[in-house]
Amino acid sequence: MKYSRQREQILEFVKSVRTHPTAETVYQEVRKKNPKISLGTVYRNLVFLSEQGDINRIKIADGKDRFDYDTSHHYHAICTKCGKITDAKIDYLGDIDKKVSQVLDLEILSHDIIFNTICKDCNK
């Protein structure tokens, strides 16, 4: 896919925040600089950027994917009350793929772990 100013604006925003934004959040922020951009354009570009490895796509059960600037292997914690996502600062369990592959007799391509939590703010 060729260069796109819209894609560059989307990538710049995702890399500027540490909040794991939804496509809707990215759309609202990028629209401030580019009022003609559509939500569909933002979503397609977020998916494209994640497929290219420029950002990380976090698939959430409620259907609202989140996007992360940090493409390293790491885990996330999501607050079940407010929906805030935090990076879980623990070592990546790379050997788990091999173990699960042996148990299930399947090829494991990758794994994601999301810890369901109640954040400090909601726990007060």
Short mmCIF file of C-alpha atoms in Angstrom, two decimals:
data_model
loop_
_atom_site.label_atom_id
_atom_site.label_comp_id
_atom_site.label_asym_id
_atom_site.label_seq_id
_atom_site.Cartn_x
_atom_site.Cartn_y
_atom_site.Cartn_z
CA MET A 1 0.00 0.00 0.00
CA LYS A 2 1.37 3.42 -0.90
CA TYR A 3 2.14 6.31 1.45
CA SER A 4 -0.83 8.08 2.99
CA ARG A 5 -0.85 11.30 5.04
CA GLN A 6 -3.93 9.97 6.85
CA ARG A 7 -2.09 6.77 7.81
CA GLU A 8 0.85 8.83 9.04
CA GLN A 9 -1.47 10.95 11.23
CA ILE A 10 -3.09 7.81 12.66
CA LEU A 11 0.29 6.22 13.42
CA GLU A 12 1.60 9.44 14.99
CA PHE A 13 -1.39 9.59 17.33
CA VAL A 14 -1.18 5.94 18.43
CA LYS A 15 2.54 6.31 19.10
CA SER A 16 1.94 9.51 21.10
CA VAL A 17 -0.37 7.93 23.71
CA ARG A 18 -0.01 5.10 26.20
CA THR A 19 -3.73 4.50 26.66
CA HIS A 20 -4.38 1.70 24.15
CA PRO A 21 -7.05 3.69 22.25
CA THR A 22 -10.02 2.30 20.35
CA ALA A 23 -10.54 3.15 16.68
CA GLU A 24 -13.23 5.64 17.77
CA THR A 25 -10.76 7.43 20.06
CA VAL A 26 -8.14 7.58 17.30
CA TYR A 27 -10.80 8.90 14.91
CA GLN A 28 -11.89 11.67 17.31
CA GLU A 29 -8.30 12.81 17.85
CA VAL A 30 -7.09 12.60 14.24
CA ARG A 31 -10.25 14.35 13.09
CA LYS A 32 -9.16 17.45 15.01
CA LYS A 33 -6.31 17.85 12.50
CA ASN A 34 -8.05 16.25 9.54
CA PRO A 35 -11.82 16.89 9.68
CA LYS A 36 -12.48 15.02 6.41
CA ILE A 37 -11.20 11.67 7.66
CA SER A 38 -13.81 8.95 8.20
CA LEU A 39 -14.08 6.34 10.94
CA GLY A 40 -13.85 3.62 8.26
CA THR A 41 -10.58 5.07 6.98
CA VAL A 42 -9.17 5.17 10.50
CA TYR A 43 -10.20 1.57 11.22
CA ARG A 44 -8.85 0.22 7.91
CA ASN A 45 -5.54 1.99 8.48
CA LEU A 46 -5.26 0.76 12.07
CA VAL A 47 -5.77 -2.80 10.86
CA PHE A 48 -3.24 -2.27 8.07
CA LEU A 49 -0.67 -0.80 10.47
CA SER A 50 -1.13 -3.72 12.85
CA GLU A 51 -0.78 -6.26 10.02
CA GLN A 52 2.47 -4.51 8.98
CA GLY A 53 3.77 -4.71 12.55
CA ASP A 54 3.85 -0.95 13.09
CA ILE A 55 1.39 -1.15 16.00
CA ASN A 56 -0.17 -3.90 18.08
CA ARG A 57 -3.87 -4.76 17.80
CA ILE A 58 -5.42 -5.99 21.03
CA LYS A 59 -8.59 -7.94 20.34
CA ILE A 60 -11.06 -7.43 23.17
CA ALA A 61 -14.08 -9.67 23.76
CA ASP A 62 -16.54 -6.75 23.71
CA GLY A 63 -15.63 -6.15 20.08
CA LYS A 64 -13.78 -2.85 20.56
CA ASP A 65 -10.24 -3.60 19.52
CA ARG A 66 -7.54 -1.49 21.12
CA PHE A 67 -4.29 -0.39 19.55
CA ASP A 68 -0.87 -0.20 21.16
CA TYR A 69 2.31 1.56 20.07
CA ASP A 70 4.40 -1.12 21.79
CA THR A 71 4.88 -4.01 19.36
CA SER A 72 7.10 -6.05 21.67
CA HIS A 73 5.74 -9.30 23.10
CA HIS A 74 3.94 -8.32 26.29
CA TYR A 75 0.69 -8.83 28.16
CA HIS A 76 -2.16 -6.56 29.19
CA ALA A 77 -4.45 -6.06 32.15
CA ILE A 78 -7.94 -4.69 31.53
CA CYS A 79 -10.15 -3.24 34.23
CA THR A 80 -13.54 -4.96 34.14
CA LYS A 81 -15.20 -1.82 35.53
CA CYS A 82 -13.79 1.10 33.53
CA GLY A 83 -12.11 -0.70 30.60
CA LYS A 84 -8.67 0.84 31.16
CA ILE A 85 -5.87 -1.25 29.68
CA THR A 86 -2.43 -1.36 31.26
CA ASP A 87 0.73 -3.09 30.09
CA ALA A 88 1.55 -6.00 32.40
CA LYS A 89 5.25 -5.64 33.14
CA ILE A 90 6.14 -9.33 33.36
CA ASP A 91 8.45 -11.54 31.33
CA TYR A 92 6.95 -12.88 28.13
CA LEU A 93 6.30 -16.62 28.41
CA GLY A 94 7.75 -17.67 25.07
CA ASP A 95 8.00 -21.35 25.97
CA ILE A 96 4.25 -21.64 26.59
CA ASP A 97 3.63 -21.96 22.83
CA LYS A 98 5.77 -25.09 22.68
CA LYS A 99 4.12 -26.62 25.75
CA VAL A 100 0.58 -25.99 24.49
CA SER A 101 1.53 -27.23 21.04
CA GLN A 102 2.70 -30.52 22.53
CA VAL A 103 -0.42 -30.94 24.68
CA LEU A 104 -2.86 -30.14 21.89
CA ASP A 105 -0.81 -31.54 19.02
CA LEU A 106 -1.38 -28.30 17.11
CA GLU A 107 0.87 -25.65 15.64
CA ILE A 108 0.70 -22.56 17.84
CA LEU A 109 1.23 -19.33 15.90
CA SER A 110 1.16 -16.93 18.84
CA HIS A 111 -0.63 -16.21 22.07
CA ASP A 112 -2.18 -13.24 23.85
CA ILE A 113 -2.91 -13.05 27.54
CA ILE A 114 -5.22 -10.42 28.98
CA PHE A 115 -5.61 -10.26 32.74
CA ASN A 116 -9.11 -9.21 33.84
CA THR A 117 -8.64 -6.89 36.79
CA ILE A 118 -10.09 -4.05 38.81
CA CYS A 119 -7.74 -1.08 38.51
CA LYS A 120 -6.51 0.95 41.46
CA ASP A 121 -8.86 3.85 40.68
CA CYS A 122 -11.96 1.61 40.54
CA ASN A 123 -10.88 -0.32 43.63
CA LYS A 124 -11.02 2.81 45.81
#
